[in-house]
Tab-separated table of C-alpha atoms (C1' of nucleotides) in Angstrom:
chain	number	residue	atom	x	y	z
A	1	UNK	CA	36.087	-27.656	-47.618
A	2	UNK	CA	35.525	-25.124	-44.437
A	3	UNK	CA	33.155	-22.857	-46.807
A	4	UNK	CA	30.959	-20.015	-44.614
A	5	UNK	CA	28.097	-21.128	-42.948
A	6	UNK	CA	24.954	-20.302	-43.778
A	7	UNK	CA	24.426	-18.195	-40.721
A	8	UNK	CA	20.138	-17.295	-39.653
A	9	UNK	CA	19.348	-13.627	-40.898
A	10	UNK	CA	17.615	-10.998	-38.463
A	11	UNK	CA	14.016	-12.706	-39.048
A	12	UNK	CA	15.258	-16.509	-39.076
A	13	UNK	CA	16.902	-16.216	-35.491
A	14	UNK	CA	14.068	-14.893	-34.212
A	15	UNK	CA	11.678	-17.008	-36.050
A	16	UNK	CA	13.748	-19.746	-34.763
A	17	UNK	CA	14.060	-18.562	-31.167
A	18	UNK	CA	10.043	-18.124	-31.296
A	19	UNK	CA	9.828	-22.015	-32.383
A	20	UNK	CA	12.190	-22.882	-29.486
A	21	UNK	CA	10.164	-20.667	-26.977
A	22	UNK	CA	6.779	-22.483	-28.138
A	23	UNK	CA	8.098	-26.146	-28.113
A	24	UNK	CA	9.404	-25.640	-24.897
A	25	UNK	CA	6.282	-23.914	-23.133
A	26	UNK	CA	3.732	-26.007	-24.657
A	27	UNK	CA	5.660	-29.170	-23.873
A	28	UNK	CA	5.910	-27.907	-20.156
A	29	UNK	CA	2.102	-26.916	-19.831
A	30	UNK	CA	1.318	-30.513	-21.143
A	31	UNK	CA	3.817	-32.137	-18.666
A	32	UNK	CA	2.851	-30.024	-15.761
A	33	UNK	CA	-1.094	-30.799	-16.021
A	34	UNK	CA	-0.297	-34.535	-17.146
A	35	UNK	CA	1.227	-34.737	-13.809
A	36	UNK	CA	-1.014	-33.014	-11.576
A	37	UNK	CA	-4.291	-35.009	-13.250
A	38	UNK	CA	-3.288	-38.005	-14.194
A	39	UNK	CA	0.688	-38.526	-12.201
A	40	UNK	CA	2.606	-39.103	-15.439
A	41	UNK	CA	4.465	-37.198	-17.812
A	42	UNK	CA	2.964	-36.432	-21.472
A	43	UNK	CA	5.036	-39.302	-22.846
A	44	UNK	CA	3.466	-41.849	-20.025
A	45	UNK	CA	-0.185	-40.405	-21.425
A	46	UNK	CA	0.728	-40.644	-25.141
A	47	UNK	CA	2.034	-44.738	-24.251
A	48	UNK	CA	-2.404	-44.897	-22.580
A	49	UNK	CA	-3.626	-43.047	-25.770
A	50	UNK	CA	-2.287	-45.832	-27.867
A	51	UNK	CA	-3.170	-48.453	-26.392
A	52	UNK	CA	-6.696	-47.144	-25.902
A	53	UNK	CA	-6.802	-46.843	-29.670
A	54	UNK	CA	-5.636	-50.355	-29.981
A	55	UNK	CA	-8.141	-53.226	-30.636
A	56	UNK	CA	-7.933	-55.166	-27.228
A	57	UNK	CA	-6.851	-52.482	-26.094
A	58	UNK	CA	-3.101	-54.247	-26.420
A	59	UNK	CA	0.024	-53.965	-28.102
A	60	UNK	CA	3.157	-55.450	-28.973
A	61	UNK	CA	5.806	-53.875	-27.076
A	62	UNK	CA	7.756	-52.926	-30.370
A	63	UNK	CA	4.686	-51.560	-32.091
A	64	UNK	CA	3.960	-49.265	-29.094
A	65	UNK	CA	7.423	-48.133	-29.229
A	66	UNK	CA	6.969	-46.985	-33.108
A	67	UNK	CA	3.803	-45.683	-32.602
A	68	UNK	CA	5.185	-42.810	-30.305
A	69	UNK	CA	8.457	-42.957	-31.547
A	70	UNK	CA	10.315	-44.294	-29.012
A	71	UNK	CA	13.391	-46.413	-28.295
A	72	UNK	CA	12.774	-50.503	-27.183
A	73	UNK	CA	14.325	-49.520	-24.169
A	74	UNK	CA	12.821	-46.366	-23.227
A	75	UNK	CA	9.081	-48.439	-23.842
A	76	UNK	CA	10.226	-50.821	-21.628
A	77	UNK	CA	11.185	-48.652	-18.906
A	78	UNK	CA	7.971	-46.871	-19.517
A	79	UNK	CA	5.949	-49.807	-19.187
A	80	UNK	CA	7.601	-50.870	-16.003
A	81	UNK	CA	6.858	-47.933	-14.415
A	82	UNK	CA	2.845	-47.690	-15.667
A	83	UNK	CA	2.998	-51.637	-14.223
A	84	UNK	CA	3.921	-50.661	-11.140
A	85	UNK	CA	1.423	-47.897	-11.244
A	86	UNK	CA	-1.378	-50.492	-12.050
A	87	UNK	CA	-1.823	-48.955	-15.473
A	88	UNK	CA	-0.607	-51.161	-17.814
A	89	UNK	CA	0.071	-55.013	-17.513
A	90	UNK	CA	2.129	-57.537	-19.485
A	91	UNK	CA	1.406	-60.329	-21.119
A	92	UNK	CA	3.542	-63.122	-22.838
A	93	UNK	CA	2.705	-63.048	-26.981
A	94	UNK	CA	1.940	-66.023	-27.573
A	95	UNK	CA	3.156	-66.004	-31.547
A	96	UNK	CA	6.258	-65.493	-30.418
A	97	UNK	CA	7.626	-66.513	-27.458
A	98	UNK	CA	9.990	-63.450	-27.400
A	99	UNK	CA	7.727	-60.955	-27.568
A	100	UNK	CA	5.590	-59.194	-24.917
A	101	UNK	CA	2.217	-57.234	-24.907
A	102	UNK	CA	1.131	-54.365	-23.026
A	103	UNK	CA	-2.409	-54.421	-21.854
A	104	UNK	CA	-3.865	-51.254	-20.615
A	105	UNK	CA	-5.964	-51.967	-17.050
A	106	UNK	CA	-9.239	-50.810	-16.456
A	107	UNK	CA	-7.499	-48.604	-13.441
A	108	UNK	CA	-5.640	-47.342	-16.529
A	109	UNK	CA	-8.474	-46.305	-19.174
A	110	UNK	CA	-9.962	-45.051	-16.012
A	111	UNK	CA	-6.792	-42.755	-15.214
A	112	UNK	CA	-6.886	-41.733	-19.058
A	113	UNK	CA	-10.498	-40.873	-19.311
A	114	UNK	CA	-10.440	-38.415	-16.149
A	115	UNK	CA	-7.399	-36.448	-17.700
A	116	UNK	CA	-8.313	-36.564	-21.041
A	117	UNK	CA	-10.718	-33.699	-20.850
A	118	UNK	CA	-8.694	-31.272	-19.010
A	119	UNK	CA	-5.605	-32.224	-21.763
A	120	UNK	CA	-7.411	-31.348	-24.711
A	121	UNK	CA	-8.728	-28.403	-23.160
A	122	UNK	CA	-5.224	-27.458	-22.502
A	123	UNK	CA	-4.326	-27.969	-26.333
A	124	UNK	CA	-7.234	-26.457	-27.467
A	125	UNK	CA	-6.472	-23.059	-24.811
A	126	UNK	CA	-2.426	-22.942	-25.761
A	127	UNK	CA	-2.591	-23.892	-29.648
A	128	UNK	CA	-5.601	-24.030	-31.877
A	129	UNK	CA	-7.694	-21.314	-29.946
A	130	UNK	CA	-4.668	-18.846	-30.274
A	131	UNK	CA	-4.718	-19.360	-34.144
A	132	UNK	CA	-6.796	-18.191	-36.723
A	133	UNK	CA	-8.575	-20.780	-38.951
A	134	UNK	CA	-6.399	-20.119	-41.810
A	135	UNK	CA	-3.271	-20.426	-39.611
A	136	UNK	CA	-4.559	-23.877	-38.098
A	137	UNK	CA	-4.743	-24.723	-41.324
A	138	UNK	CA	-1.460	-23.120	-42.722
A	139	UNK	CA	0.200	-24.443	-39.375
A	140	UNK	CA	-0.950	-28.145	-40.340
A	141	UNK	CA	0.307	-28.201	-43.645
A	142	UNK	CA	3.958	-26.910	-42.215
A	143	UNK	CA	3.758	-29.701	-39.913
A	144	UNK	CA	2.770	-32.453	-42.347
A	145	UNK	CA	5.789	-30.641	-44.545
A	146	UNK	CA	8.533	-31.304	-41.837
A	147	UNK	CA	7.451	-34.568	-40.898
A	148	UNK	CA	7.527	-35.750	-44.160
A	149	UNK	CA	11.305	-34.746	-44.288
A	150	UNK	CA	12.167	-35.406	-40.891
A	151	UNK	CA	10.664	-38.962	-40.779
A	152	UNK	CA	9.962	-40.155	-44.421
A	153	UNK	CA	8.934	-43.539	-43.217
A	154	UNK	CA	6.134	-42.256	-41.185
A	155	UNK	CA	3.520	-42.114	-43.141
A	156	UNK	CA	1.375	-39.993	-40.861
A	157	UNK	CA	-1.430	-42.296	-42.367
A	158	UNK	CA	-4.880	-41.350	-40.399
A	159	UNK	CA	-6.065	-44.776	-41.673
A	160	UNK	CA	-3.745	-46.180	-38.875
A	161	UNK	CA	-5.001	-46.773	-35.543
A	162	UNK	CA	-2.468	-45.234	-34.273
A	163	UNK	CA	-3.382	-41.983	-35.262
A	164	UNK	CA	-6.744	-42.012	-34.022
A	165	UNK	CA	-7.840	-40.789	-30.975
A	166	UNK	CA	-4.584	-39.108	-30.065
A	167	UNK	CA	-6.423	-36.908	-27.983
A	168	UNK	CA	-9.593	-39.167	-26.808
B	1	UNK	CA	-20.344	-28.294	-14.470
B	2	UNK	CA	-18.591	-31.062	-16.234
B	3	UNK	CA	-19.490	-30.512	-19.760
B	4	UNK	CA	-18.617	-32.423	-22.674
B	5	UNK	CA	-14.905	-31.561	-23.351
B	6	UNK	CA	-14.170	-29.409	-26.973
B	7	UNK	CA	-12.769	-32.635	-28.493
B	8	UNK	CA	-10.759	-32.405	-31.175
B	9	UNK	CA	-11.719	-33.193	-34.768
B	10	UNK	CA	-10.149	-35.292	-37.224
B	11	UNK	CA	-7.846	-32.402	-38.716
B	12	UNK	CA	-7.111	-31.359	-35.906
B	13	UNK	CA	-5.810	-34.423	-34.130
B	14	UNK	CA	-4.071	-35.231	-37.552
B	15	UNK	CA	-2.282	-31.526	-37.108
B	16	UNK	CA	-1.477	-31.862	-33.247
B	17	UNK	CA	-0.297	-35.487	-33.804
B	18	UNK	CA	2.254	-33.647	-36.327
B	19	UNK	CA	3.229	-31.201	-34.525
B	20	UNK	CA	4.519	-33.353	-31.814
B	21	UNK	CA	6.090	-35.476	-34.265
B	22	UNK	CA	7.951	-32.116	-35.519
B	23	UNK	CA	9.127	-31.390	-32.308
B	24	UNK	CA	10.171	-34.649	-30.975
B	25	UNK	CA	12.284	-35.671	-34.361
B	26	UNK	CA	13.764	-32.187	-34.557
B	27	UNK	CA	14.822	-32.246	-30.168
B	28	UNK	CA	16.321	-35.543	-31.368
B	29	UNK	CA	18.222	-34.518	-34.102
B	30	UNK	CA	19.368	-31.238	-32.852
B	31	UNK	CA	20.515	-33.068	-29.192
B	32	UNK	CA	22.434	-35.931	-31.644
B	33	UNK	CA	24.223	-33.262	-33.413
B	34	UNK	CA	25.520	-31.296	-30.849
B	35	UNK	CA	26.502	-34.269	-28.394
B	36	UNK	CA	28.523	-35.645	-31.324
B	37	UNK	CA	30.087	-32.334	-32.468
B	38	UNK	CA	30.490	-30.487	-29.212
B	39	UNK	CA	29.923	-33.422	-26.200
B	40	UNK	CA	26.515	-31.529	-24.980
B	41	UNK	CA	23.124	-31.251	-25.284
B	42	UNK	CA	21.198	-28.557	-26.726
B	43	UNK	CA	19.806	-26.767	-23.791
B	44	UNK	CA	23.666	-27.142	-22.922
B	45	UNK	CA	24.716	-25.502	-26.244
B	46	UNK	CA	21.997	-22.680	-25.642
B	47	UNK	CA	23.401	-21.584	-22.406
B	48	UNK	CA	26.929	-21.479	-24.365
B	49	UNK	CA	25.213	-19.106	-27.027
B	50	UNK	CA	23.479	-16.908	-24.136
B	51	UNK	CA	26.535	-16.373	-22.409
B	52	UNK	CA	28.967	-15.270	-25.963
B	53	UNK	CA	26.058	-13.167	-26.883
B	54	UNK	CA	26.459	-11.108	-23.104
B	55	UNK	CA	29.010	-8.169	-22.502
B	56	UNK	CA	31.883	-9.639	-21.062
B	57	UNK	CA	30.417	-13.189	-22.497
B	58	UNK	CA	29.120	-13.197	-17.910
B	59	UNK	CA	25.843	-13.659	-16.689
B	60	UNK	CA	24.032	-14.055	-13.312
B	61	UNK	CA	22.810	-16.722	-12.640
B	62	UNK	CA	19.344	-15.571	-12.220
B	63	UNK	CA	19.469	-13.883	-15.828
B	64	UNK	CA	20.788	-16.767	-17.462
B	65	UNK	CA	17.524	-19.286	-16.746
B	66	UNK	CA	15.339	-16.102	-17.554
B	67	UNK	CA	17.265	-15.875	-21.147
B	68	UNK	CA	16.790	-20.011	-21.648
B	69	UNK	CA	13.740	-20.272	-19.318
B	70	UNK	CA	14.856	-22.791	-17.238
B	71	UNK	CA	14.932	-23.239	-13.891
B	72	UNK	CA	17.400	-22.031	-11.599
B	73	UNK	CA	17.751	-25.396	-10.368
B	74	UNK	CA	18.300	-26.999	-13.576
B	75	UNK	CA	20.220	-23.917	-14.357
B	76	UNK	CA	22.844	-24.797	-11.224
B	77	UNK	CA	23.511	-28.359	-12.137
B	78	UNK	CA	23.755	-27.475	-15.851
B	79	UNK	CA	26.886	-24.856	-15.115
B	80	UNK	CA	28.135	-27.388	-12.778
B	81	UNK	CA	28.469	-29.567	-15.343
B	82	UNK	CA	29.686	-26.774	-18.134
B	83	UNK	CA	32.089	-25.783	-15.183
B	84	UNK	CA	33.652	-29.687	-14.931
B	85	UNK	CA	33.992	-29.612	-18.726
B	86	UNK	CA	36.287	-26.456	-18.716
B	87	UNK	CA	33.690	-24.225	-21.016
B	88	UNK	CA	32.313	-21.818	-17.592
B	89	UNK	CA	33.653	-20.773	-14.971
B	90	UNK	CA	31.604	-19.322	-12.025
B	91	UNK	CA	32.595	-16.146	-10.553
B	92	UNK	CA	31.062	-14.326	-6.974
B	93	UNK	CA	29.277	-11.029	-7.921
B	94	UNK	CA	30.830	-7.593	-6.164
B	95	UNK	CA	27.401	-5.971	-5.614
B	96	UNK	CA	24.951	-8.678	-4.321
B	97	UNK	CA	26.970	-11.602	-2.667
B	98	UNK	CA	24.326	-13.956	-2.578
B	99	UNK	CA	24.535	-13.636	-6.310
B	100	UNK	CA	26.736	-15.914	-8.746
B	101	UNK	CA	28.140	-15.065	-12.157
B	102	UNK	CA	28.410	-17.256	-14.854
B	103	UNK	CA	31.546	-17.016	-17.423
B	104	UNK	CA	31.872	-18.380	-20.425
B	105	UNK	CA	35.727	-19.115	-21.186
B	106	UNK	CA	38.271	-19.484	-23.737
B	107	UNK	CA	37.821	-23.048	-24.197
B	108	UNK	CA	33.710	-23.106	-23.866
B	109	UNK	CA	33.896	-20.076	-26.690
B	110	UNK	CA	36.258	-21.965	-28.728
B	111	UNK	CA	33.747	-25.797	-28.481
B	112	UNK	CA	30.283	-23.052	-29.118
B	113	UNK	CA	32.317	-21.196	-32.361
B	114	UNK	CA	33.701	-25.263	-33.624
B	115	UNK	CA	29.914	-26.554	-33.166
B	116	UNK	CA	27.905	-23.647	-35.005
B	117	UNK	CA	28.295	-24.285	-38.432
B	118	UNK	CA	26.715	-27.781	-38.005
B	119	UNK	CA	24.316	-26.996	-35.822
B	120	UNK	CA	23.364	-23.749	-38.377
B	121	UNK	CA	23.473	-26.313	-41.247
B	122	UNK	CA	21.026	-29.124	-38.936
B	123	UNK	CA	18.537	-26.113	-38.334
B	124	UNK	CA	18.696	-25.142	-42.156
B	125	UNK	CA	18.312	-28.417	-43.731
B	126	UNK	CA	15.425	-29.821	-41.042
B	127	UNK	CA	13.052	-26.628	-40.705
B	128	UNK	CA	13.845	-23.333	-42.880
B	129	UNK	CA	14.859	-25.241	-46.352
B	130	UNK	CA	11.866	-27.397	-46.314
B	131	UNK	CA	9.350	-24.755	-46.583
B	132	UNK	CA	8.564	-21.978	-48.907
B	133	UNK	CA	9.449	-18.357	-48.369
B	134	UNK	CA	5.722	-17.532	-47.525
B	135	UNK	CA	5.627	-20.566	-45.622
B	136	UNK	CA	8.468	-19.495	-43.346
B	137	UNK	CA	6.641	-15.862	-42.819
B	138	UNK	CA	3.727	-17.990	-41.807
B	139	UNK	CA	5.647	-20.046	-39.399
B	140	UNK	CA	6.870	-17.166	-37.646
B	141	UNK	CA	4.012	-15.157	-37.571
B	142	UNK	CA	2.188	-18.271	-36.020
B	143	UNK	CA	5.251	-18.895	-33.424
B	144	UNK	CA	5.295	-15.218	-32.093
B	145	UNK	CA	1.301	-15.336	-31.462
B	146	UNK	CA	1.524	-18.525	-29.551
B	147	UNK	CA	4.893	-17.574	-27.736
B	148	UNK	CA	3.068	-14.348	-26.753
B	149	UNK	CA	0.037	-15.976	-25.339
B	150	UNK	CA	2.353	-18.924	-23.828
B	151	UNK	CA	4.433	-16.569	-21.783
B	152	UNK	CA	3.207	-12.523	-21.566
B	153	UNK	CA	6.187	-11.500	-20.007
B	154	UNK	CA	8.624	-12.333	-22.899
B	155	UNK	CA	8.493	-9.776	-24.886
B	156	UNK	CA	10.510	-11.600	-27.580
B	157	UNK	CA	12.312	-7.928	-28.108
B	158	UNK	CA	14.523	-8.271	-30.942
B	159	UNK	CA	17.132	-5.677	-29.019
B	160	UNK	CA	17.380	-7.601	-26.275
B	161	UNK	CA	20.942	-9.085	-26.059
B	162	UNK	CA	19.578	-12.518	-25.542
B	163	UNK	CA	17.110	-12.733	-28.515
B	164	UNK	CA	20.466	-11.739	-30.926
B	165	UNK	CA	22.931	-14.430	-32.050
B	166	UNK	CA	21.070	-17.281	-31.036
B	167	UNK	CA	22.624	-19.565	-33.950
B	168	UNK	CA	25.840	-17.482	-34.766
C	1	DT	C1'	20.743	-81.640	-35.721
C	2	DC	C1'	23.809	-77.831	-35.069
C	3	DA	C1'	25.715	-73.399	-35.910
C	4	DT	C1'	24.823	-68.744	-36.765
C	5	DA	C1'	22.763	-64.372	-37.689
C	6	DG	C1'	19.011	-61.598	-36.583
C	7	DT	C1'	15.074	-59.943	-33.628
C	8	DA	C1'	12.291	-58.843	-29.121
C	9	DG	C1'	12.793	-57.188	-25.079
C	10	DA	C1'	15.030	-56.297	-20.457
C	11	DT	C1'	18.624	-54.333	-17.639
C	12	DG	C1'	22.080	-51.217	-15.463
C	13	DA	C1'	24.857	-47.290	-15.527
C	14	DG	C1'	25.238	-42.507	-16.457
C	15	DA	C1'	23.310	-37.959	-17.677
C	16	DG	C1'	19.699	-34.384	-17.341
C	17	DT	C1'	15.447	-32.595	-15.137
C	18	DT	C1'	12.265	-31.709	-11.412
C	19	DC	C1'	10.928	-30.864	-6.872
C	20	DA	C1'	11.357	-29.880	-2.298
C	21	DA	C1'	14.334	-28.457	1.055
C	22	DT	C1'	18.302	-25.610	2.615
C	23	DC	C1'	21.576	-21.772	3.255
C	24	DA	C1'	23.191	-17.199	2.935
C	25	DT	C1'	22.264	-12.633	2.070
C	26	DC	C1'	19.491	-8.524	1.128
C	27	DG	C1'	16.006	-4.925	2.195
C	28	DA	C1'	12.832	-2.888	4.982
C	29	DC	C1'	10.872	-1.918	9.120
C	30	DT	C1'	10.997	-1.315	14.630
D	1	DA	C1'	21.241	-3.014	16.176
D	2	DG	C1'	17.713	-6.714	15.613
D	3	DT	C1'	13.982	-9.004	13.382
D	4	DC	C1'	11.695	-10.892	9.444
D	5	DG	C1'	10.051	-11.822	4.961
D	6	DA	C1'	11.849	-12.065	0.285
D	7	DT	C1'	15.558	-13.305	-2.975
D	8	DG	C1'	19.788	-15.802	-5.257
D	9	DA	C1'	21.626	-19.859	-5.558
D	10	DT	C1'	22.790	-24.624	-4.310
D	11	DT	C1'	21.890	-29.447	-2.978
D	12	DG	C1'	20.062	-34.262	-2.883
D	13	DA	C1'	16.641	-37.471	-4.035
D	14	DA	C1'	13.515	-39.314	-7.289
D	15	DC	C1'	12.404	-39.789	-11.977
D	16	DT	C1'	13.066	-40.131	-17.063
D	17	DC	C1'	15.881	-40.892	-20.990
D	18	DT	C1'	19.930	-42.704	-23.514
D	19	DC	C1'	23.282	-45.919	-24.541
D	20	DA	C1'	25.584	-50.127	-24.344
D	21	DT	C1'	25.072	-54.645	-23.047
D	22	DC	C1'	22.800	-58.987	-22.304
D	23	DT	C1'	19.415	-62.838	-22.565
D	24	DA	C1'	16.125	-65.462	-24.906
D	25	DC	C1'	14.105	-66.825	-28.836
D	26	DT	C1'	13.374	-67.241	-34.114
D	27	DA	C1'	14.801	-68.249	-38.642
D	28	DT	C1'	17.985	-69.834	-41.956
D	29	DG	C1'	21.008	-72.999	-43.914
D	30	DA	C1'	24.466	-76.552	-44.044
DNA sequence: TCATAGTAGATGAGAGTTCAATCATCGACT
DNA sequence: AGTCGATGATTGAACTCTCATCTACTATGA
């Protein structure tokens, strides 16, 4: 029943540590220039980025929420606050009288488009330019790996709007 | 002076979209573990490790946040919270008495050595068994160059006390 | 038509993080 | 000793996220 754990060797630990170190850096160098360009976190941007990509440039409330993997709740607190900002407005769905659509405002594509730039820049300097090719490339296909298994229902599918223009 | 930003391509997008997919189902999983099998967090849990890991399992203040890279803000509320659970207990330091030690006790060793295995076992099963042995050297080879450029300082030194232990 | 189960979304409380003060002490210099 | 800038740590407010709860609506089925 209580058999030994598999306990990290030497190399794993630190392998593991390293991964922890990254994740945590890179998600704090996003978050920090997010919020000096553009006043909003990294998850605030990715919620613009979506809709963006979206044909009308609006989205169902649940949609949005699957597209960056988010709870209901935590969308809708998001989208309260880019409302308030002038971002992002609601509209009643008209299908369905329970839903609600997000509608990303001009004032909000405009926000997007003058931080865009400096984001991917910032991706480009802390990730891809610090690789070589065959590392991007190796890195992608561990990626693709662990999503697979972490989320088997995502299909990571670059047919989907969704994934287009993540960084647009 | 505003040239047209380095977008990224297809792949690459595809790749960083993954990536923060990895990260953000992996935080999830690893924070849902822990706060089920030990009541805490995992930057919570961390602090736990850093501190067993330390002669006398005691740490300043100051070092601690260095070893987790956190703030010493966030680092003040966190052991204020550890404290009110019973798992640290915070001790005035001899030499500098500005200075505040950290201590993990009894109880906080005993929750850290009752959560491990799991959280050994969640850390197996999402990242290490999903990808090949040459895969894994890859990882880590790409995690140490980007932890290196992402923060110069950390020398991710193997002797250090803090880099050993991290998931025993 | 009515009951009922399920779905879309909002809301409020509680926990964690950030940021900008604030306080006490140290170290160095006059 | 007395001043002054730097350092170690804490605090409170504002913000974000999670979780449980709640409301409104849809869909199904008698």
């Amino acid at each position: 029943m209580t058999r030994e754990p598999r306990w990290l060797d030497e190399e794993e630990q630190q392998t593991w540590l390293a991964f922890l170190g990254v994740t945590r850096r890179l998600d704090e160098a996003l978050d920090r220039q997010l919020q000096r360009d553009a006043g909003m976190p990294h998850a605030y941007y990715m919620i613009l980025v979506m809709l963006s990509a979206a044909p009308g440039r609006a989205r169902r409330m649940t949609e949005l929420a699957a597209a960056t993997h988010s709870s209901p709740s935590r969308m809708s607190h998001a989208v309260t606050r880019l409302e308030a900002a002038g971002w992002v407005r609601r509209e009643r769905c008209p299908s369905d009288r329970r839903g609600s659509i997000a509608v990303l405002t001009d004032a909000g594509f405009a926000v997007l488009a003058a931080a865009a730039p400096g984001h991917v820049e910032d991706v480009r300097a802390n990730l891809f330019d610090q690789l070589t090719c065959e590392q991007v490339r190796q890195f992608g296909e561990i990626c693709r790996v662990l999503l697979t298994h972490l989320d088997p229902h995502d299909d990571a599918d670059p047919a989907t709007p969704t994934a287009a223009a993540a960084t647009r």
